[in-house]
Amino acid sequence: MLDVHPLIWVGAGGALGGVLRVLLTAVVTARWGAVFPWGTLVVNLSGALLLGLLAGVWGLDVLLLQGPTASWWLLAVGVLGSYTTVSSFSLQTLTLLRGAAPWRGYLNIAASLLGCLMAVSLGLIVGRLVAGGSL
């Protein structure tokens, strides 16, 4: 039987994450323009960093062995799952690749993938240090 408690946490977090994504994307786009999807990139990088930080603070190994808690469902799955924008990234990248300057699409792929891997790694390291653990 499906436990509805995680769904409530994910739904509440998802509403907040979606609103935060739209707000940050609008701020970044207003500042840096819409020629390149800077807003989506900033959202994805910051989301990866925050997810790594949560995993580091709460203990990624504990989460994998014992399963997620209500706070993990709310923050990691709900807020950050709704906050990050892989579908937007995909459509924007395809649009850039098909446009007049396809190099922007390749730049977006490289910056997003490498940047998010570095951000989640940094977040995990910082989170573990904050939690008093080892790297």
mmCIF file of C-alpha atoms in Angstrom:
data_model
loop_
_atom_site.group_PDB
_atom_site.id
_atom_site.type_symbol
_atom_site.label_atom_id
_atom_site.label_comp_id
_atom_site.label_asym_id
_atom_site.label_seq_id
_atom_site.Cartn_x
_atom_site.Cartn_y
_atom_site.Cartn_z
ATOM 1 C CA MET A 1 0.000 0.000 0.000
ATOM 2 C CA LEU A 2 1.255 3.491 -0.843
ATOM 3 C CA ASP A 3 2.131 5.698 2.122
ATOM 4 C CA VAL A 4 0.469 9.069 1.512
ATOM 5 C CA HIS A 5 2.634 11.011 3.969
ATOM 6 C CA PRO A 6 5.586 11.348 1.540
ATOM 7 C CA LEU A 7 3.182 12.552 -1.156
ATOM 8 C CA ILE A 8 1.948 15.362 1.084
ATOM 9 C CA TRP A 9 5.514 16.444 1.836
ATOM 10 C CA VAL A 10 6.537 16.252 -1.824
ATOM 11 C CA GLY A 11 3.464 18.203 -2.925
ATOM 12 C CA ALA A 12 4.016 20.982 -0.395
ATOM 13 C CA GLY A 13 7.691 21.223 -1.257
ATOM 14 C CA GLY A 14 6.947 21.095 -4.981
ATOM 15 C CA ALA A 15 4.700 24.140 -4.772
ATOM 16 C CA LEU A 16 7.425 26.133 -3.044
ATOM 17 C CA GLY A 17 10.185 24.908 -5.371
ATOM 18 C CA GLY A 18 8.217 25.847 -8.487
ATOM 19 C CA VAL A 19 7.601 29.366 -7.215
ATOM 20 C CA LEU A 20 11.260 29.809 -6.258
ATOM 21 C CA ARG A 21 12.352 28.592 -9.709
ATOM 22 C CA VAL A 22 10.138 31.108 -11.524
ATOM 23 C CA LEU A 23 11.258 33.975 -9.288
ATOM 24 C CA LEU A 24 14.987 33.281 -9.572
ATOM 25 C CA THR A 25 14.789 32.665 -13.315
ATOM 26 C CA ALA A 26 12.988 35.994 -13.778
ATOM 27 C CA VAL A 27 15.548 37.886 -11.688
ATOM 28 C CA VAL A 28 18.528 36.357 -13.495
ATOM 29 C CA THR A 29 16.980 36.830 -16.943
ATOM 30 C CA ALA A 30 16.155 40.466 -16.181
ATOM 31 C CA ARG A 31 19.757 41.044 -15.136
ATOM 32 C CA TRP A 32 21.663 39.009 -17.763
ATOM 33 C CA GLY A 33 19.189 38.821 -20.648
ATOM 34 C CA ALA A 34 17.499 35.995 -22.532
ATOM 35 C CA VAL A 35 20.042 35.341 -25.304
ATOM 36 C CA PHE A 36 21.349 32.419 -23.243
ATOM 37 C CA PRO A 37 19.263 30.504 -20.636
ATOM 38 C CA TRP A 38 21.177 31.946 -17.679
ATOM 39 C CA GLY A 39 18.174 31.670 -15.368
ATOM 40 C CA THR A 40 17.819 27.923 -15.939
ATOM 41 C CA LEU A 41 21.561 27.413 -15.544
ATOM 42 C CA VAL A 42 21.635 29.332 -12.238
ATOM 43 C CA VAL A 43 18.614 27.397 -10.966
ATOM 44 C CA ASN A 44 20.120 24.022 -11.894
ATOM 45 C CA LEU A 45 23.549 24.855 -10.427
ATOM 46 C CA SER A 46 22.115 26.198 -7.181
ATOM 47 C CA GLY A 47 19.721 23.229 -6.952
ATOM 48 C CA ALA A 48 22.600 20.784 -7.376
ATOM 49 C CA LEU A 49 24.617 22.634 -4.741
ATOM 50 C CA LEU A 50 21.703 22.609 -2.282
ATOM 51 C CA LEU A 51 20.972 18.916 -2.891
ATOM 52 C CA GLY A 52 24.610 18.068 -2.252
ATOM 53 C CA LEU A 53 24.545 20.193 0.889
ATOM 54 C CA LEU A 54 21.449 18.413 2.206
ATOM 55 C CA ALA A 55 22.952 15.005 1.431
ATOM 56 C CA GLY A 56 26.174 15.997 3.169
ATOM 57 C CA VAL A 57 24.471 17.375 6.277
ATOM 58 C CA TRP A 58 22.000 14.511 6.639
ATOM 59 C CA GLY A 59 24.425 11.806 5.560
ATOM 60 C CA LEU A 60 24.019 10.399 2.076
ATOM 61 C CA ASP A 61 24.996 6.928 3.309
ATOM 62 C CA VAL A 62 22.292 7.031 5.991
ATOM 63 C CA LEU A 63 19.688 8.077 3.425
ATOM 64 C CA LEU A 64 20.627 5.231 1.120
ATOM 65 C CA LEU A 65 20.567 2.629 3.895
ATOM 66 C CA GLN A 66 17.615 3.798 6.010
ATOM 67 C CA GLY A 67 15.482 5.586 3.443
ATOM 68 C CA PRO A 68 14.270 9.164 3.243
ATOM 69 C CA THR A 69 12.711 11.072 6.112
ATOM 70 C CA ALA A 70 9.810 13.535 5.959
ATOM 71 C CA SER A 71 12.252 16.435 5.737
ATOM 72 C CA TRP A 72 14.062 14.731 2.832
ATOM 73 C CA TRP A 73 10.744 14.241 1.003
ATOM 74 C CA LEU A 74 9.864 17.894 1.587
ATOM 75 C CA LEU A 75 13.187 19.565 0.776
ATOM 76 C CA ALA A 76 15.130 17.264 -1.549
ATOM 77 C CA VAL A 77 12.337 15.641 -3.531
ATOM 78 C CA GLY A 78 9.654 18.328 -3.252
ATOM 79 C CA VAL A 79 11.361 21.720 -3.174
ATOM 80 C CA LEU A 80 14.541 20.893 -5.111
ATOM 81 C CA GLY A 81 12.837 18.436 -7.454
ATOM 82 C CA SER A 82 10.410 21.145 -8.517
ATOM 83 C CA TYR A 83 13.031 23.887 -8.358
ATOM 84 C CA THR A 84 15.499 22.360 -10.812
ATOM 85 C CA THR A 85 14.521 22.398 -14.442
ATOM 86 C CA VAL A 86 15.784 19.538 -16.568
ATOM 87 C CA SER A 87 12.833 19.745 -18.964
ATOM 88 C CA SER A 88 13.404 23.485 -19.472
ATOM 89 C CA PHE A 89 17.101 22.804 -19.947
ATOM 90 C CA SER A 90 16.346 20.229 -22.647
ATOM 91 C CA LEU A 91 13.985 22.441 -24.631
ATOM 92 C CA GLN A 92 16.235 25.506 -24.355
ATOM 93 C CA THR A 93 19.271 23.493 -25.423
ATOM 94 C CA LEU A 94 17.445 22.091 -28.443
ATOM 95 C CA THR A 95 16.334 25.599 -29.395
ATOM 96 C CA LEU A 96 19.911 26.872 -29.109
ATOM 97 C CA LEU A 97 21.272 23.950 -31.146
ATOM 98 C CA ARG A 98 18.753 24.619 -33.916
ATOM 99 C CA GLY A 99 19.358 28.385 -33.889
ATOM 100 C CA ALA A 100 21.827 30.684 -35.612
ATOM 101 C CA ALA A 101 24.565 30.020 -33.049
ATOM 102 C CA PRO A 102 24.453 26.293 -32.176
ATOM 103 C CA TRP A 103 27.646 26.627 -30.119
ATOM 104 C CA ARG A 104 25.428 28.169 -27.419
ATOM 105 C CA GLY A 105 23.606 24.851 -27.137
ATOM 106 C CA TYR A 106 26.859 22.962 -26.662
ATOM 107 C CA LEU A 107 27.987 25.550 -24.139
ATOM 108 C CA ASN A 108 24.724 25.085 -22.235
ATOM 109 C CA ILE A 109 25.178 21.296 -22.165
ATOM 110 C CA ALA A 110 28.771 21.539 -20.919
ATOM 111 C CA ALA A 111 28.105 24.299 -18.379
ATOM 112 C CA SER A 112 25.008 22.585 -16.995
ATOM 113 C CA LEU A 113 26.339 19.044 -16.715
ATOM 114 C CA LEU A 114 29.843 19.852 -15.514
ATOM 115 C CA GLY A 115 28.649 22.735 -13.369
ATOM 116 C CA CYS A 116 25.937 20.685 -11.668
ATOM 117 C CA LEU A 117 28.311 17.785 -10.991
ATOM 118 C CA MET A 118 30.787 20.209 -9.420
ATOM 119 C CA ALA A 119 28.005 21.972 -7.488
ATOM 120 C CA VAL A 120 26.540 18.779 -6.015
ATOM 121 C CA SER A 121 30.058 17.605 -5.112
ATOM 122 C CA LEU A 122 30.853 20.899 -3.410
ATOM 123 C CA GLY A 123 27.542 20.808 -1.579
ATOM 124 C CA LEU A 124 28.187 17.263 -0.372
ATOM 125 C CA ILE A 125 31.652 18.195 0.890
ATOM 126 C CA VAL A 126 30.419 21.327 2.678
ATOM 127 C CA GLY A 127 27.421 19.472 4.094
ATOM 128 C CA ARG A 128 29.594 16.731 5.522
ATOM 129 C CA LEU A 129 31.950 19.303 7.051
ATOM 130 C CA VAL A 130 29.004 21.184 8.565
ATOM 131 C CA ALA A 131 27.652 17.950 10.008
ATOM 132 C CA GLY A 132 31.039 17.266 11.558
ATOM 133 C CA GLY A 133 31.726 14.248 9.419
ATOM 134 C CA SER A 134 34.618 13.327 7.236
ATOM 135 C CA LEU A 135 34.975 13.850 3.519
#
